[in-house]
């Protein structure tokens, strides 16, 4: 009965490849997020979606494209992977019934991406 | 832009003792929310406590409590009766009520001595 789940937990790939990370939440939340945690453990918001609509789009390279097929899923696709993309990527969700959500965000277990 | 500062990179506490983790923030918003998250070695981000800026009363959750000083823009976390399982990285974060952006501090690593 995991609340926010991500697959895979670990991803090792070569530079230049394209990869996807999937996120699902069963909390009935309307808002979902992607965060990147770098090697120094610094966490930064990348994107947020409210009911399948893009709300937050931080300064992230175009190689990163989020996709929300429904409000329970938010996937992250990364094209032409670079060494600097190596990080832990966290998905999160909040109740967020409107596009501006002040509700608590609950995080998934993270996906450690290693680009060789 | 809002910022969150955790100036202590590491702290250590004896089991059963009390420890306070410091955090300061800066925001131009009147509507904001403050959080402490815990990240154990498993890397899961776990919510510890939430404080609404409009509430004067300090939030508490069992052994965890905050000292929220709005004028000083300070939001410290007090852990009472520290347990070995409290050893983790702790992140302070500020949620902007105008745009939903959650800004994190750099984190502090807490170790608990048996």
PDB file of N, CA and C in Angstrom, chain B residues 3-8 20-26 32-37 47-53 55-60 64-78 90-95 102-103 105 108:
ATOM      1  N   UNK B   3      14.825  31.880   0.210  1.00  0.00           N
ATOM      2  CA  UNK B   3      16.020  31.087   0.535  1.00  0.00           C
ATOM      3  C   UNK B   3      15.842  30.437   1.897  1.00  0.00           C
ATOM      4  N   UNK B   4      16.489  29.310   2.067  1.00  0.00           N
ATOM      5  CA  UNK B   4      16.476  28.585   3.338  1.00  0.00           C
ATOM      6  C   UNK B   4      17.927  28.267   3.679  1.00  0.00           C
ATOM      7  N   UNK B   5      18.318  28.612   4.888  1.00  0.00           N
ATOM      8  CA  UNK B   5      19.715  28.437   5.282  1.00  0.00           C
ATOM      9  C   UNK B   5      19.823  27.526   6.495  1.00  0.00           C
ATOM     10  N   UNK B   6      20.608  26.493   6.328  1.00  0.00           N
ATOM     11  CA  UNK B   6      20.956  25.616   7.447  1.00  0.00           C
ATOM     12  C   UNK B   6      22.470  25.686   7.550  1.00  0.00           C
ATOM     13  N   UNK B   7      22.942  26.423   8.514  1.00  0.00           N
ATOM     14  CA  UNK B   7      24.368  26.750   8.553  1.00  0.00           C
ATOM     15  C   UNK B   7      25.226  25.664   9.187  1.00  0.00           C
ATOM     16  N   UNK B   8      24.599  24.778   9.954  1.00  0.00           N
ATOM     17  CA  UNK B   8      25.374  23.698  10.587  1.00  0.00           C
ATOM     18  C   UNK B   8      25.312  22.472   9.685  1.00  0.00           C
ATOM     19  N   UNK B  20      18.768  20.498  19.156  1.00  0.00           N
ATOM     20  CA  UNK B  20      18.048  21.510  18.371  1.00  0.00           C
ATOM     21  C   UNK B  20      18.782  21.774  17.072  1.00  0.00           C
ATOM     22  N   UNK B  21      18.052  21.666  15.972  1.00  0.00           N
ATOM     23  CA  UNK B  21      18.609  21.913  14.637  1.00  0.00           C
ATOM     24  C   UNK B  21      18.115  23.278  14.172  1.00  0.00           C
ATOM     25  N   UNK B  22      19.044  24.092  13.697  1.00  0.00           N
ATOM     26  CA  UNK B  22      18.714  25.473  13.342  1.00  0.00           C
ATOM     27  C   UNK B  22      18.364  25.640  11.867  1.00  0.00           C
ATOM     28  N   UNK B  23      17.517  26.620  11.607  1.00  0.00           N
ATOM     29  CA  UNK B  23      17.145  26.949  10.232  1.00  0.00           C
ATOM     30  C   UNK B  23      16.688  28.399  10.197  1.00  0.00           C
ATOM     31  N   UNK B  24      17.139  29.130   9.210  1.00  0.00           N
ATOM     32  CA  UNK B  24      16.594  30.462   8.957  1.00  0.00           C
ATOM     33  C   UNK B  24      16.126  30.499   7.520  1.00  0.00           C
ATOM     34  N   UNK B  25      15.181  31.390   7.271  1.00  0.00           N
ATOM     35  CA  UNK B  25      14.630  31.472   5.923  1.00  0.00           C
ATOM     36  C   UNK B  25      14.415  32.932   5.571  1.00  0.00           C
ATOM     37  N   UNK B  26      14.231  33.171   4.304  1.00  0.00           N
ATOM     38  CA  UNK B  26      13.925  34.514   3.851  1.00  0.00           C
ATOM     39  C   UNK B  26      12.900  34.416   2.736  1.00  0.00           C
ATOM     40  N   UNK B  32       3.124  31.575   3.649  1.00  0.00           N
ATOM     41  CA  UNK B  32       4.141  30.543   3.459  1.00  0.00           C
ATOM     42  C   UNK B  32       4.021  29.503   4.564  1.00  0.00           C
ATOM     43  N   UNK B  33       4.681  28.384   4.340  1.00  0.00           N
ATOM     44  CA  UNK B  33       4.583  27.241   5.228  1.00  0.00           C
ATOM     45  C   UNK B  33       5.984  26.671   5.399  1.00  0.00           C
ATOM     46  N   UNK B  34       6.256  26.177   6.576  1.00  0.00           N
ATOM     47  CA  UNK B  34       7.598  25.682   6.873  1.00  0.00           C
ATOM     48  C   UNK B  34       7.543  24.208   7.248  1.00  0.00           C
ATOM     49  N   UNK B  35       8.583  23.488   6.871  1.00  0.00           N
ATOM     50  CA  UNK B  35       8.615  22.051   7.073  1.00  0.00           C
ATOM     51  C   UNK B  35      10.003  21.605   7.524  1.00  0.00           C
ATOM     52  N   UNK B  36      10.009  20.498   8.227  1.00  0.00           N
ATOM     53  CA  UNK B  36      11.229  19.720   8.421  1.00  0.00           C
ATOM     54  C   UNK B  36      10.973  18.329   7.839  1.00  0.00           C
ATOM     55  N   UNK B  37      11.915  17.903   6.997  1.00  0.00           N
ATOM     56  CA  UNK B  37      11.885  16.552   6.450  1.00  0.00           C
ATOM     57  C   UNK B  37      13.128  15.818   6.937  1.00  0.00           C
ATOM     58  N   UNK B  47       8.283  13.316   6.085  1.00  0.00           N
ATOM     59  CA  UNK B  47       7.829  14.537   6.742  1.00  0.00           C
ATOM     60  C   UNK B  47       7.956  14.384   8.251  1.00  0.00           C
ATOM     61  N   UNK B  48       8.573  15.373   8.884  1.00  0.00           N
ATOM     62  CA  UNK B  48       8.682  15.381  10.342  1.00  0.00           C
ATOM     63  C   UNK B  48       7.618  16.288  10.940  1.00  0.00           C
ATOM     64  N   UNK B  49       7.528  17.513  10.420  1.00  0.00           N
ATOM     65  CA  UNK B  49       6.622  18.481  11.024  1.00  0.00           C
ATOM     66  C   UNK B  49       6.346  19.611  10.049  1.00  0.00           C
ATOM     67  N   UNK B  50       5.172  20.223  10.201  1.00  0.00           N
ATOM     68  CA  UNK B  50       4.743  21.330   9.344  1.00  0.00           C
ATOM     69  C   UNK B  50       4.267  22.476  10.237  1.00  0.00           C
ATOM     70  N   UNK B  51       4.601  23.700   9.803  1.00  0.00           N
ATOM     71  CA  UNK B  51       4.173  24.892  10.535  1.00  0.00           C
ATOM     72  C   UNK B  51       3.589  25.907   9.555  1.00  0.00           C
ATOM     73  N   UNK B  52       2.359  26.348   9.803  1.00  0.00           N
ATOM     74  CA  UNK B  52       1.802  27.426   8.991  1.00  0.00           C
ATOM     75  C   UNK B  52       2.312  28.753   9.545  1.00  0.00           C
ATOM     76  N   UNK B  53       2.766  29.621   8.664  1.00  0.00           N
ATOM     77  CA  UNK B  53       3.349  30.892   9.125  1.00  0.00           C
ATOM     78  C   UNK B  53       2.328  31.772   9.823  1.00  0.00           C
ATOM     79  N   UNK B  55       0.140  30.835  11.914  1.00  0.00           N
ATOM     80  CA  UNK B  55      -0.158  30.326  13.256  1.00  0.00           C
ATOM     81  C   UNK B  55       0.963  30.715  14.218  1.00  0.00           C
ATOM     82  N   UNK B  56       0.593  31.268  15.335  1.00  0.00           N
ATOM     83  CA  UNK B  56       1.599  31.656  16.322  1.00  0.00           C
ATOM     84  C   UNK B  56       2.073  30.461  17.141  1.00  0.00           C
ATOM     85  N   UNK B  57       1.184  29.495  17.313  1.00  0.00           N
ATOM     86  CA  UNK B  57       1.527  28.350  18.149  1.00  0.00           C
ATOM     87  C   UNK B  57       2.530  27.456  17.437  1.00  0.00           C
ATOM     88  N   UNK B  58       3.569  27.052  18.175  1.00  0.00           N
ATOM     89  CA  UNK B  58       4.574  26.173  17.615  1.00  0.00           C
ATOM     90  C   UNK B  58       4.010  24.770  17.422  1.00  0.00           C
ATOM     91  N   UNK B  59       4.319  24.170  16.260  1.00  0.00           N
ATOM     92  CA  UNK B  59       3.846  22.817  15.979  1.00  0.00           C
ATOM     93  C   UNK B  59       4.623  21.788  16.800  1.00  0.00           C
ATOM     94  N   UNK B  60       3.940  20.718  17.167  1.00  0.00           N
ATOM     95  CA  UNK B  60       4.600  19.608  17.856  1.00  0.00           C
ATOM     96  C   UNK B  60       4.071  18.297  17.281  1.00  0.00           C
ATOM     97  N   UNK B  64       9.039  15.648  18.563  1.00  0.00           N
ATOM     98  CA  UNK B  64       9.532  16.709  17.691  1.00  0.00           C
ATOM     99  C   UNK B  64       8.710  17.981  17.903  1.00  0.00           C
ATOM    100  N   UNK B  65       9.383  19.084  18.070  1.00  0.00           N
ATOM    101  CA  UNK B  65       8.695  20.364  18.193  1.00  0.00           C
ATOM    102  C   UNK B  65       9.541  21.428  17.511  1.00  0.00           C
ATOM    103  N   UNK B  66       8.885  22.525  17.165  1.00  0.00           N
ATOM    104  CA  UNK B  66       9.611  23.612  16.508  1.00  0.00           C
ATOM    105  C   UNK B  66       9.562  24.855  17.381  1.00  0.00           C
ATOM    106  N   UNK B  67      10.545  25.702  17.156  1.00  0.00           N
ATOM    107  CA  UNK B  67      10.554  27.042  17.731  1.00  0.00           C
ATOM    108  C   UNK B  67      10.493  27.998  16.545  1.00  0.00           C
ATOM    109  N   UNK B  68       9.306  28.501  16.284  1.00  0.00           N
ATOM    110  CA  UNK B  68       9.059  29.361  15.129  1.00  0.00           C
ATOM    111  C   UNK B  68       9.105  30.816  15.590  1.00  0.00           C
ATOM    112  N   UNK B  69      10.101  31.531  15.134  1.00  0.00           N
ATOM    113  CA  UNK B  69      10.263  32.949  15.458  1.00  0.00           C
ATOM    114  C   UNK B  69      10.081  33.742  14.167  1.00  0.00           C
ATOM    115  N   UNK B  70       8.846  34.199  13.943  1.00  0.00           N
ATOM    116  CA  UNK B  70       8.514  34.792  12.642  1.00  0.00           C
ATOM    117  C   UNK B  70       9.298  36.062  12.356  1.00  0.00           C
ATOM    118  N   UNK B  71       9.421  36.916  13.338  1.00  0.00           N
ATOM    119  CA  UNK B  71      10.122  38.193  13.121  1.00  0.00           C
ATOM    120  C   UNK B  71      11.590  37.942  12.779  1.00  0.00           C
ATOM    121  N   UNK B  72      12.175  36.957  13.399  1.00  0.00           N
ATOM    122  CA  UNK B  72      13.581  36.637  13.164  1.00  0.00           C
ATOM    123  C   UNK B  72      13.751  35.703  11.965  1.00  0.00           C
ATOM    124  N   UNK B  73      12.649  35.227  11.400  1.00  0.00           N
ATOM    125  CA  UNK B  73      12.652  34.268  10.291  1.00  0.00           C
ATOM    126  C   UNK B  73      13.503  33.046  10.647  1.00  0.00           C
ATOM    127  N   UNK B  74      13.180  32.508  11.803  1.00  0.00           N
ATOM    128  CA  UNK B  74      13.915  31.365  12.325  1.00  0.00           C
ATOM    129  C   UNK B  74      12.939  30.223  12.573  1.00  0.00           C
ATOM    130  N   UNK B  75      13.376  29.014  12.286  1.00  0.00           N
ATOM    131  CA  UNK B  75      12.484  27.848  12.394  1.00  0.00           C
ATOM    132  C   UNK B  75      13.337  26.655  12.810  1.00  0.00           C
ATOM    133  N   UNK B  76      13.547  26.488  14.102  1.00  0.00           N
ATOM    134  CA  UNK B  76      14.419  25.414  14.571  1.00  0.00           C
ATOM    135  C   UNK B  76      13.601  24.200  14.993  1.00  0.00           C
ATOM    136  N   UNK B  77      14.212  23.045  14.893  1.00  0.00           N
ATOM    137  CA  UNK B  77      13.579  21.777  15.241  1.00  0.00           C
ATOM    138  C   UNK B  77      14.224  21.227  16.496  1.00  0.00           C
ATOM    139  N   UNK B  78      13.391  20.903  17.482  1.00  0.00           N
ATOM    140  CA  UNK B  78      13.892  20.297  18.706  1.00  0.00           C
ATOM    141  C   UNK B  78      13.467  18.840  18.736  1.00  0.00           C
ATOM    142  N   UNK B  90      18.535  16.015   8.014  1.00  0.00           N
ATOM    143  CA  UNK B  90      17.313  16.757   8.220  1.00  0.00           C
ATOM    144  C   UNK B  90      17.327  18.007   7.341  1.00  0.00           C
ATOM    145  N   UNK B  91      16.223  18.175   6.621  1.00  0.00           N
ATOM    146  CA  UNK B  91      16.095  19.314   5.725  1.00  0.00           C
ATOM    147  C   UNK B  91      14.986  20.241   6.208  1.00  0.00           C
ATOM    148  N   UNK B  92      15.304  21.511   6.239  1.00  0.00           N
ATOM    149  CA  UNK B  92      14.322  22.548   6.499  1.00  0.00           C
ATOM    150  C   UNK B  92      13.827  23.035   5.137  1.00  0.00           C
ATOM    151  N   UNK B  93      12.544  23.346   5.021  1.00  0.00           N
ATOM    152  CA  UNK B  93      12.013  23.770   3.729  1.00  0.00           C
ATOM    153  C   UNK B  93      10.925  24.807   3.927  1.00  0.00           C
ATOM    154  N   UNK B  94      10.780  25.674   2.928  1.00  0.00           N
ATOM    155  CA  UNK B  94       9.779  26.742   2.961  1.00  0.00           C
ATOM    156  C   UNK B  94       8.927  26.651   1.700  1.00  0.00           C
ATOM    157  N   UNK B  95       7.618  26.601   1.886  1.00  0.00           N
ATOM    158  CA  UNK B  95       6.684  26.525   0.759  1.00  0.00           C
ATOM    159  C   UNK B  95       6.075  27.890   0.521  1.00  0.00           C
ATOM    160  N   UNK B 102       8.495  24.708  -3.248  1.00  0.00           N
ATOM    161  CA  UNK B 102       9.087  24.284  -1.983  1.00  0.00           C
ATOM    162  C   UNK B 102      10.595  24.413  -2.111  1.00  0.00           C
ATOM    163  N   UNK B 103      11.180  25.271  -1.282  1.00  0.00           N
ATOM    164  CA  UNK B 103      12.620  25.518  -1.313  1.00  0.00           C
ATOM    165  C   UNK B 103      13.261  24.856  -0.104  1.00  0.00           C
ATOM    166  N   UNK B 105      16.656  23.809   2.382  1.00  0.00           N
ATOM    167  CA  UNK B 105      17.999  24.138   2.829  1.00  0.00           C
ATOM    168  C   UNK B 105      18.941  23.023   2.421  1.00  0.00           C
ATOM    169  N   UNK B 108      21.188  19.063   7.299  1.00  0.00           N
ATOM    170  CA  UNK B 108      22.129  18.845   8.396  1.00  0.00           C
ATOM    171  C   UNK B 108      22.136  17.363   8.729  1.00  0.00           C
TER     172      UNK B 108
END
